[in-house]
Amino acid sequence: NANNLNRFRFASPTLGYLSGIKLHVFHIPLAATIFPASTNIAPGANLTFTATTYGTPPMQFQWQINGTNLPNATNNFLTLTNLGISNLGPGNIGNYSLVLSDFSGSITSAVARLTVIGIPFAPGIITPPQSLVVGQGSNATFTVTANGTVPLSYQWFFNSTNISGATNFSFTRINVQPTNTGNYFVVVTNVSGVVTSSIAVLALSFLDDFDGYSIPSILTNPATTNGYKIFFDASSGGYDFKAVFGFDYSTVTFPTNIPSAPHSVGGTTKGLYLTVNKADATAAFTAINLYPVGLNYTNSFALKFDLWMNWGNVASTEHALFGLNCSGNWTNRITLNTSDGIWFAMNGDGGSSSNSTTARDYSVFHGGGSGTAPVLTTSGFGPTAPLGANFDNADAGFMSLLPSQTFAGIGATPAGSSAMRWLNVEVRQENNLITWLLNNVAVAQFTNTFGYTGGNILLGYNDTFSSIGDTNNFAIIDNVRVEGIVYAPVKILSPSLAGTNFNFSFGTDAYESYTVQWTANLTAANWVSYTNFTGSGGTNSINVPLPPNNSPAQFFRVSRP
């Protein structure tokens, strides 16, 4: 709809521009319904699947069988002939679906199941078991959704050994202990075949509050100790770092006193102290990495901790490091080989350049293998926009979140800089969606396409510049946790009909990912994605075009992955 326009011109089917006022643009959400939804057909018969579709032209069609593209099947209908007898044979019995695309993206239709009378249908995995992070002593339940000619038989495995009695579509591990962590999968069989699910990893949540040290444990050489593998590397060679486990940070008085961390219980003030480049006069590009021994996480989990960045009379630009999906076998450093995982760096004084291609004040890295870790700067982020376009302390988002502070010994700190305050740091992985938060505000969100999908967590400290700070330049890390992401129930609000649309809404949590799914059959439901999005913390509304009058009923649900 457009009113009072002077000019409206389409440059392409997906791009237009205009002059005037009151422009209202409506995009029809992608949707596809296949008829028939499922069928058991006689041998030698013919069948045509027809799709009713909604979207913005031009639209593209691609038919699939069991998730694999069918060659030359690019219309809104698919005709199959002489089923079960000629060249199609039993290999063409299975689940048919349509991938529908327009300028906004693509969706996959609900599955239409084709069976031929007298020919068994081999099993297939619809929803594989998901990796879990649970507390020691808790229960963990894995579930698989499969289809095929019944009856279906299930056998669950743990680290390649079958689990006695685990022969249902779900398996619950009671009272999880360290010996129960590892790889779980299920094998589904029927008279026609066998299929093995993908692996789901069961891991224990992790907590280190560093309170159990009667005296501080000081490390100045790489080692495996205190539950961590400690790595160090420097461009000049030699070791120049200090890691202090159980450091009493209440003893720090300059440029200010450090209070108990936000997540400390009972006001305790012991944490992990990290610094580099302070023991000698040799300036070098240096970093220390710490990896908890024996941790391995994948799919959905969150790394959380409290962070204090300190500096004094010399505001040397040094970065705290943290990350996930690391091998734990080498030192991740800014600008130097080698690197892996998904990791982050933030300095205390806002001293990095806003156009640096190596490290910003707030930096996002992915592993570069034998090469350096590429820094992600201005592209590839979303769906939540970065807190600051340049990941610089002078960006408005960082200045609002972290206002300037004034201390007697050093004066005012730069607005947007992180030093001399406790920060709640969180890196959340929901399958392949990565979200970095400071004080519950998203700094960056992006889809992980870099191949580092599971592994250990990283804590560390990095000096990227050829200058040496003083003893007031350090980081304190406290209350490190790795937790499973617990999804609260989603409540659908106010479903209604409005003209030719079905509308419903529901509350969301900020930065969490959601999936809207639909099916045409609740009895044997094949839930298929309608749309995916990230929550805003408010109410989200969905408007769905109503299907034709002769169409099967449609059922919708909202879930977190």
XYZ file of C-alpha atoms in Angstrom:
561
model
C 0.000 0.000 0.000
C 1.302 3.470 -0.800
C -0.257 6.915 -0.498
C 0.839 10.306 -1.857
C 3.771 8.918 -3.815
C 5.519 10.950 -6.451
C 7.404 8.009 -7.932
C 7.567 4.255 -7.330
C 9.941 2.174 -9.420
C 10.958 -1.478 -9.178
C 14.576 -2.081 -10.156
C 14.128 -5.855 -9.785
C 11.535 -8.262 -8.360
C 13.072 -7.809 -4.903
C 14.173 -4.151 -4.926
C 12.150 -0.966 -5.264
C 12.603 2.714 -4.510
C 10.257 5.680 -4.297
C 9.653 9.247 -3.236
C 6.620 10.375 -1.266
C 5.072 9.409 2.050
C 3.215 6.582 3.758
C 4.679 3.449 2.259
C 3.415 0.124 3.644
C 5.117 -3.009 2.313
C 3.696 -6.461 3.044
C 5.724 -9.617 2.558
C 3.761 -12.853 2.276
C 5.462 -15.465 4.504
C 6.683 -18.559 2.701
C 4.435 -21.590 3.170
C 3.812 -24.816 1.294
C 1.264 -27.605 1.657
C 1.570 -30.927 -0.230
C -1.420 -32.983 -1.405
C -1.839 -35.797 -0.670
C -0.173 -35.514 2.734
C 0.485 -39.259 2.793
C -0.667 -42.230 0.768
C -0.396 -46.016 0.569
C -0.717 -46.763 -3.133
C -1.113 -49.952 -5.152
C 1.901 -51.327 -7.090
C 2.063 -49.999 -10.658
C -0.098 -46.951 -9.940
C 0.749 -43.353 -10.758
C 0.773 -40.459 -8.298
C 1.084 -36.691 -8.512
C 2.064 -34.604 -5.522
C 0.721 -31.053 -5.824
C 1.804 -28.114 -3.694
C -0.179 -25.074 -2.654
C 2.381 -22.365 -1.987
C 2.560 -18.830 -0.618
C 5.415 -16.386 -1.052
C 6.701 -13.455 -3.073
C 7.262 -14.208 -6.798
C 9.448 -15.326 -8.363
C 9.553 -18.518 -6.288
C 11.766 -21.564 -6.794
C 10.747 -25.193 -6.213
C 12.880 -28.239 -5.427
C 11.369 -31.607 -4.580
C 13.232 -33.977 -2.287
C 12.974 -37.606 -1.227
C 14.269 -38.353 2.270
C 16.018 -34.972 2.277
C 17.856 -35.507 -1.044
C 17.117 -33.345 -4.087
C 15.368 -35.070 -6.992
C 16.893 -34.159 -10.364
C 14.795 -31.891 -12.621
C 11.989 -31.787 -10.027
C 11.603 -27.999 -9.985
C 7.871 -27.385 -10.515
C 5.089 -26.974 -7.954
C 3.992 -30.545 -8.726
C 5.770 -33.913 -8.935
C 4.472 -36.864 -10.962
C 5.591 -40.441 -10.214
C 4.609 -43.318 -12.515
C 4.385 -47.105 -12.305
C 5.220 -47.090 -8.613
C 6.985 -50.126 -7.175
C 7.288 -51.897 -10.532
C 9.391 -50.009 -13.077
C 12.497 -47.895 -12.719
C 11.289 -46.233 -9.513
C 11.270 -49.406 -7.415
C 11.336 -49.524 -3.627
C 14.071 -46.868 -3.542
C 11.454 -44.215 -4.290
C 9.270 -45.148 -1.336
C 9.783 -42.685 1.476
C 9.308 -39.113 2.580
C 8.689 -36.446 -0.063
C 9.015 -32.748 0.656
C 9.250 -29.476 -1.233
C 11.873 -26.772 -0.626
C 10.247 -23.433 -1.476
C 12.387 -20.311 -1.904
C 11.924 -16.621 -2.614
C 14.038 -13.509 -1.967
C 13.559 -13.836 1.818
C 14.995 -17.348 2.112
C 13.613 -20.861 1.960
C 11.402 -23.262 3.905
C 10.825 -27.000 3.685
C 7.264 -28.265 3.480
C 5.716 -30.871 5.705
C 6.694 -34.410 4.736
C 4.335 -36.369 2.480
C 4.876 -40.065 3.129
C 4.610 -42.408 0.145
C 4.258 -46.145 0.678
C 3.394 -48.905 -1.787
C 1.144 -51.755 -0.715
C 3.248 -54.839 -0.009
C 6.601 -53.002 -0.074
C 8.063 -52.161 3.371
C 9.211 -48.609 4.120
C 12.729 -48.440 5.584
C 13.158 -46.400 8.809
C 14.289 -42.801 8.733
C 15.352 -40.324 11.431
C 13.110 -37.263 11.576
C 14.437 -35.661 14.777
C 17.797 -36.935 16.091
C 18.735 -36.966 19.794
C 20.212 -33.695 21.054
C 23.346 -33.165 23.145
C 22.732 -32.361 26.814
C 24.567 -30.535 29.614
C 23.278 -31.507 33.077
C 24.393 -31.226 36.684
C 25.974 -34.220 38.400
C 23.228 -36.362 39.942
C 20.553 -35.089 37.571
C 18.720 -37.177 34.984
C 19.276 -36.859 31.226
C 16.724 -37.943 28.627
C 17.538 -38.509 24.959
C 14.697 -38.785 22.443
C 14.522 -39.700 18.771
C 11.656 -39.349 16.285
C 11.712 -41.900 13.449
C 9.299 -43.230 10.838
C 9.008 -46.278 8.609
C 6.936 -49.446 8.381
C 5.945 -50.497 11.871
C 6.937 -52.060 14.113
C 10.104 -50.033 14.676
C 12.799 -51.365 17.009
C 15.199 -49.121 18.947
C 18.588 -49.787 20.523
C 20.516 -47.032 22.301
C 24.317 -47.048 22.492
C 26.830 -45.366 24.795
C 30.332 -44.949 23.335
C 29.584 -47.722 20.780
C 28.348 -50.205 23.429
C 24.662 -51.095 23.434
C 22.794 -50.132 26.617
C 20.940 -53.067 28.131
C 17.168 -52.522 28.142
C 17.376 -49.208 26.248
C 14.962 -50.219 23.493
C 12.409 -47.393 23.392
C 12.248 -44.179 21.346
C 13.641 -42.389 24.419
C 16.331 -43.243 26.943
C 16.871 -41.670 30.363
C 20.202 -41.835 32.160
C 19.414 -41.686 35.886
C 21.717 -39.927 38.380
C 24.327 -38.829 35.851
C 27.927 -39.233 37.027
C 31.253 -38.459 35.282
C 31.478 -42.057 34.047
C 28.192 -41.543 32.156
C 29.445 -38.656 30.033
C 30.237 -39.328 26.396
C 28.558 -40.161 23.098
C 25.002 -41.499 22.790
C 23.178 -42.612 19.644
C 20.320 -44.892 18.658
C 19.873 -47.511 15.931
C 16.352 -47.871 14.516
C 15.383 -51.003 12.559
C 12.374 -52.589 10.897
C 11.791 -55.378 8.361
C 13.080 -53.177 5.559
C 16.284 -51.683 6.912
C 18.268 -49.943 9.594
C 19.267 -46.327 10.284
C 21.686 -44.874 12.838
C 21.129 -41.465 14.393
C 23.754 -38.767 14.747
C 25.740 -38.659 17.998
C 24.478 -36.709 21.010
C 27.030 -35.773 23.676
C 26.182 -35.946 27.376
C 28.342 -33.561 29.427
C 28.346 -32.367 33.031
C 27.915 -28.739 33.893
C 31.050 -27.021 35.213
C 31.647 -24.621 38.122
C 34.847 -23.102 39.471
C 34.581 -20.298 42.038
C 38.300 -20.568 43.068
C 37.305 -20.420 46.740
C 38.902 -23.729 47.748
C 42.492 -22.450 48.013
C 43.722 -21.848 51.557
C 46.721 -20.060 50.048
C 47.041 -18.786 46.467
C 48.469 -21.191 43.874
C 50.862 -19.195 41.664
C 51.839 -20.476 38.216
C 54.544 -18.939 35.996
C 55.222 -21.959 33.768
C 52.890 -23.986 31.519
C 51.524 -27.052 33.304
C 48.481 -29.192 33.896
C 47.429 -28.305 37.415
C 44.496 -27.130 39.531
C 42.168 -28.806 37.034
C 43.435 -26.848 34.016
C 45.821 -27.282 31.107
C 47.829 -24.048 30.913
C 49.463 -22.946 27.668
C 51.609 -19.891 26.954
C 53.258 -18.525 23.851
C 55.199 -15.378 23.041
C 56.819 -13.958 19.937
C 60.099 -13.549 21.857
C 60.196 -17.022 23.418
C 60.435 -17.774 27.115
C 57.681 -17.544 29.723
C 56.344 -14.226 30.971
C 52.967 -14.721 32.605
C 51.348 -15.158 35.994
C 48.238 -17.174 36.808
C 47.130 -17.108 40.441
C 44.398 -19.547 41.522
C 42.563 -18.441 44.675
C 43.850 -14.846 44.419
C 42.209 -12.636 47.071
C 41.217 -9.652 44.981
C 39.970 -7.724 48.023
C 43.655 -6.896 48.577
C 43.646 -4.712 45.432
C 43.271 -1.005 46.270
C 44.465 0.828 43.135
C 42.870 2.484 41.321
C 39.926 1.263 43.406
C 38.876 -1.527 45.737
C 37.478 -4.662 44.095
C 34.250 -5.866 45.743
C 32.928 -9.427 45.769
C 31.950 -10.623 42.279
C 28.244 -10.585 41.360
C 27.859 -14.376 41.410
C 29.964 -15.077 44.499
C 28.124 -16.702 47.381
C 28.533 -15.164 50.820
C 30.692 -12.249 49.686
C 33.812 -14.309 48.951
C 36.654 -12.554 47.130
C 38.829 -15.280 45.663
C 39.268 -15.670 41.922
C 41.685 -16.369 39.083
C 44.298 -13.644 38.437
C 45.834 -13.464 34.943
C 48.465 -11.211 33.427
C 51.320 -11.334 30.886
C 54.416 -9.284 29.966
C 55.190 -8.070 33.499
C 58.117 -10.213 34.687
C 60.827 -8.939 32.341
C 61.581 -5.899 30.204
C 61.116 -7.688 26.867
C 58.016 -6.492 25.006
C 56.382 -9.342 23.091
C 53.086 -10.479 21.607
C 52.042 -12.903 24.332
C 49.054 -14.907 25.525
C 48.124 -17.405 28.212
C 45.320 -19.928 27.655
C 43.642 -22.104 30.285
C 41.473 -25.121 29.418
C 39.620 -27.115 32.115
C 40.725 -30.745 31.979
C 38.347 -33.206 30.368
C 35.546 -30.901 29.213
C 33.786 -31.397 25.879
C 30.602 -29.556 24.926
C 28.552 -29.348 21.735
C 25.122 -28.250 20.472
C 23.499 -25.968 23.086
C 25.190 -24.644 26.254
C 26.412 -21.406 27.829
C 29.790 -20.305 29.222
C 29.362 -17.708 31.983
C 31.735 -15.930 34.364
C 32.411 -12.675 36.228
C 35.219 -10.505 34.785
C 37.174 -7.564 36.189
C 39.688 -5.752 33.947
C 42.173 -3.592 35.880
C 44.620 -0.888 34.844
C 46.385 1.929 36.644
C 48.865 4.632 35.740
C 49.805 2.858 32.506
C 46.694 2.064 30.476
C 48.326 -0.689 28.430
C 45.902 -2.201 25.925
C 45.629 -5.849 26.952
C 42.766 -8.244 26.245
C 40.970 -10.858 28.323
C 40.285 -13.983 26.237
C 37.439 -16.493 26.427
C 35.799 -18.915 24.047
C 34.361 -22.305 23.278
C 34.683 -25.249 20.861
C 38.475 -25.311 21.308
C 40.656 -28.420 21.157
C 42.596 -27.338 24.241
C 45.876 -28.311 22.588
C 47.545 -24.984 21.812
C 47.666 -21.276 22.606
C 45.099 -19.089 20.885
C 46.629 -15.656 20.391
C 45.675 -12.534 18.504
C 47.603 -12.203 15.177
C 49.823 -15.263 15.720
C 49.631 -18.938 14.651
C 47.959 -21.345 15.476
C 44.282 -21.120 16.446
C 41.010 -22.982 16.738
C 37.517 -22.662 18.219
C 35.258 -19.629 18.514
C 36.774 -17.062 20.842
C 36.529 -13.475 21.987
C 38.760 -10.698 23.307
C 38.035 -7.448 25.141
C 40.400 -4.842 26.518
C 39.992 -2.611 29.540
C 41.097 0.797 28.325
C 39.453 1.133 24.897
C 42.868 1.503 23.292
C 42.387 -0.545 20.116
C 41.740 1.165 16.806
C 38.137 1.287 15.593
C 39.248 0.128 12.119
C 41.807 -2.478 13.155
C 41.819 -5.693 11.129
C 43.534 -7.630 13.936
C 41.829 -6.696 17.233
C 39.154 -4.208 18.244
C 38.210 -3.196 21.783
C 35.648 -6.012 21.561
C 36.709 -8.729 19.121
C 35.219 -11.925 17.714
C 37.517 -14.603 16.291
C 37.191 -17.998 14.701
C 40.038 -20.462 14.480
C 42.383 -20.313 11.537
C 43.967 -23.758 11.942
C 47.680 -23.469 11.287
C 47.218 -19.776 10.461
C 46.149 -16.787 12.517
C 42.603 -16.404 13.799
C 40.582 -14.122 11.506
C 38.794 -11.332 13.340
C 35.152 -10.765 12.449
C 34.522 -7.053 12.127
C 31.628 -5.516 10.236
C 29.771 -8.280 8.383
C 28.206 -11.665 9.005
C 26.422 -10.708 12.233
C 22.777 -11.152 13.113
C 19.926 -11.586 13.444
C 20.569 -9.400 16.521
C 22.644 -6.404 15.428
C 26.057 -5.844 17.069
C 26.089 -3.539 20.087
C 28.473 -1.286 18.144
C 29.155 -1.340 14.420
C 32.914 -0.949 14.924
C 33.184 -3.036 18.124
C 34.834 0.068 19.568
C 34.415 1.676 22.983
C 33.319 4.919 21.251
C 30.314 3.202 19.633
C 27.098 4.513 21.165
C 25.964 1.064 22.333
C 29.097 0.460 24.389
C 29.124 4.020 25.765
C 25.545 3.576 26.982
C 26.216 0.149 28.515
C 29.552 1.128 30.134
C 29.598 4.813 31.078
C 32.774 6.601 32.135
C 33.956 6.304 35.742
C 36.260 8.598 37.710
C 38.951 7.400 40.151
C 41.252 9.566 42.261
C 44.463 8.002 40.987
C 43.766 7.893 37.232
C 40.909 10.308 36.552
C 38.048 9.472 34.192
C 37.984 6.229 32.217
C 36.903 6.312 28.564
C 33.163 5.765 28.128
C 32.498 2.354 26.636
C 35.605 0.798 28.181
C 35.243 -2.235 30.422
C 37.824 -1.649 33.164
C 37.274 -1.214 36.900
C 33.861 -2.827 37.088
C 32.472 -6.329 37.372
C 30.964 -7.622 34.148
C 28.678 -10.610 33.679
C 30.138 -12.329 30.617
C 28.219 -14.992 28.723
C 28.796 -16.846 25.465
C 25.734 -18.820 24.472
C 25.693 -21.501 21.782
C 22.307 -22.724 20.574
C 23.218 -25.318 17.962
C 25.005 -23.047 15.458
C 23.780 -19.673 16.783
C 26.452 -17.912 18.878
C 25.557 -14.988 21.165
C 28.065 -12.972 23.205
C 26.530 -10.958 26.055
C 27.867 -8.446 28.572
C 25.592 -7.691 31.514
C 22.808 -9.543 29.663
C 23.106 -7.282 26.591
C 24.124 -8.818 23.264
C 27.510 -7.614 21.982
C 27.457 -9.861 18.916
C 25.365 -12.656 17.476
C 26.185 -14.759 14.428
C 25.743 -18.164 12.835
C 28.750 -20.425 13.315
C 29.734 -21.707 9.874
C 33.416 -22.171 10.675
C 33.601 -25.878 11.467
C 34.336 -25.479 15.181
C 31.149 -26.939 16.657
C 32.268 -28.658 19.858
C 35.135 -28.891 22.317
C 36.540 -27.241 25.424
C 36.099 -23.746 26.852
C 38.917 -21.173 26.871
C 39.948 -18.597 29.474
C 42.989 -16.410 28.943
C 44.821 -13.110 28.695
C 46.590 -11.507 25.707
C 48.965 -8.590 25.041
C 48.962 -7.690 21.357
C 51.155 -4.595 21.477
C 54.890 -4.039 21.819
C 54.471 -2.123 25.068
C 54.618 -3.264 28.645
C 52.004 -2.394 31.193
C 52.632 -2.148 34.915
C 51.523 -4.446 37.725
C 48.060 -2.822 37.738
C 47.260 -4.342 34.302
C 45.533 -7.676 34.906
C 42.218 -9.517 34.756
C 40.271 -11.276 37.493
C 37.964 -14.137 36.480
C 35.549 -15.574 39.030
C 32.583 -17.971 39.183
C 33.169 -19.763 35.894
C 30.151 -21.867 34.866
C 29.192 -24.025 31.932
C 25.472 -24.657 31.973
C 22.872 -26.285 29.806
C 20.375 -23.892 28.275
C 17.011 -24.533 29.892
C 14.138 -23.544 27.639
C 11.082 -22.202 29.415
C 7.697 -23.274 28.027
C 6.392 -21.084 25.223
C 2.806 -19.928 25.721
C 0.799 -19.003 22.635
C -1.353 -15.916 23.188
C -4.489 -14.572 21.492
C -4.967 -16.848 18.461
C -7.477 -15.250 16.088
C -8.644 -14.897 12.501
C -8.121 -11.559 10.766
C -9.393 -11.435 7.213
C -7.485 -14.058 5.241
C -4.849 -14.580 7.941
C -4.536 -16.713 11.060
C -2.752 -14.704 13.769
C -1.156 -15.678 17.058
C 1.469 -14.201 19.365
C 3.746 -15.341 22.186
C 6.289 -13.933 24.583
C 10.005 -14.300 23.874
C 13.280 -14.053 25.768
C 15.880 -11.713 24.326
C 18.430 -13.284 21.965
C 16.952 -16.795 22.275
C 16.191 -18.621 19.016
C 12.671 -19.841 18.241
C 11.123 -22.067 15.605
C 7.535 -21.940 14.370
C 6.474 -25.318 12.971
C 3.315 -26.702 11.421
C 1.741 -30.010 10.472
C -1.444 -31.195 8.780
C -1.786 -34.340 10.903
C -1.619 -34.386 14.700
C -2.082 -38.149 14.894
C 1.130 -38.866 12.956
C 2.674 -35.438 13.108
C 5.589 -34.492 10.865
C 6.445 -31.059 12.222
C 8.154 -28.868 9.639
C 9.694 -25.409 10.074
C 7.555 -22.475 9.027
C 9.995 -19.777 10.154
C 12.939 -19.228 12.529
C 13.807 -16.053 14.413
C 15.511 -14.625 17.479
C 13.481 -13.310 20.410
C 13.467 -9.647 21.362
C 12.346 -9.996 24.961
C 8.853 -8.836 23.997
C 5.868 -10.327 22.208
C 6.280 -11.790 18.741
C 3.352 -12.080 16.326
C 2.907 -14.533 13.464
C 0.478 -13.965 10.575
C -0.227 -17.011 8.423
C -2.252 -16.859 5.183
C -5.239 -19.196 5.404
C -5.117 -22.222 3.084
C -7.838 -22.860 0.486
C -11.190 -24.106 1.800
C -10.584 -27.682 0.624
C -7.163 -27.895 2.284
C -6.438 -30.106 5.320
C -6.422 -28.427 8.699
C -3.124 -26.837 9.739
C -1.692 -27.024 13.272
C 1.074 -24.745 14.553
C 3.475 -24.857 17.466
C 6.344 -22.681 18.706
C 9.470 -24.163 20.216
C 13.056 -23.479 21.014
C 15.539 -25.748 19.242
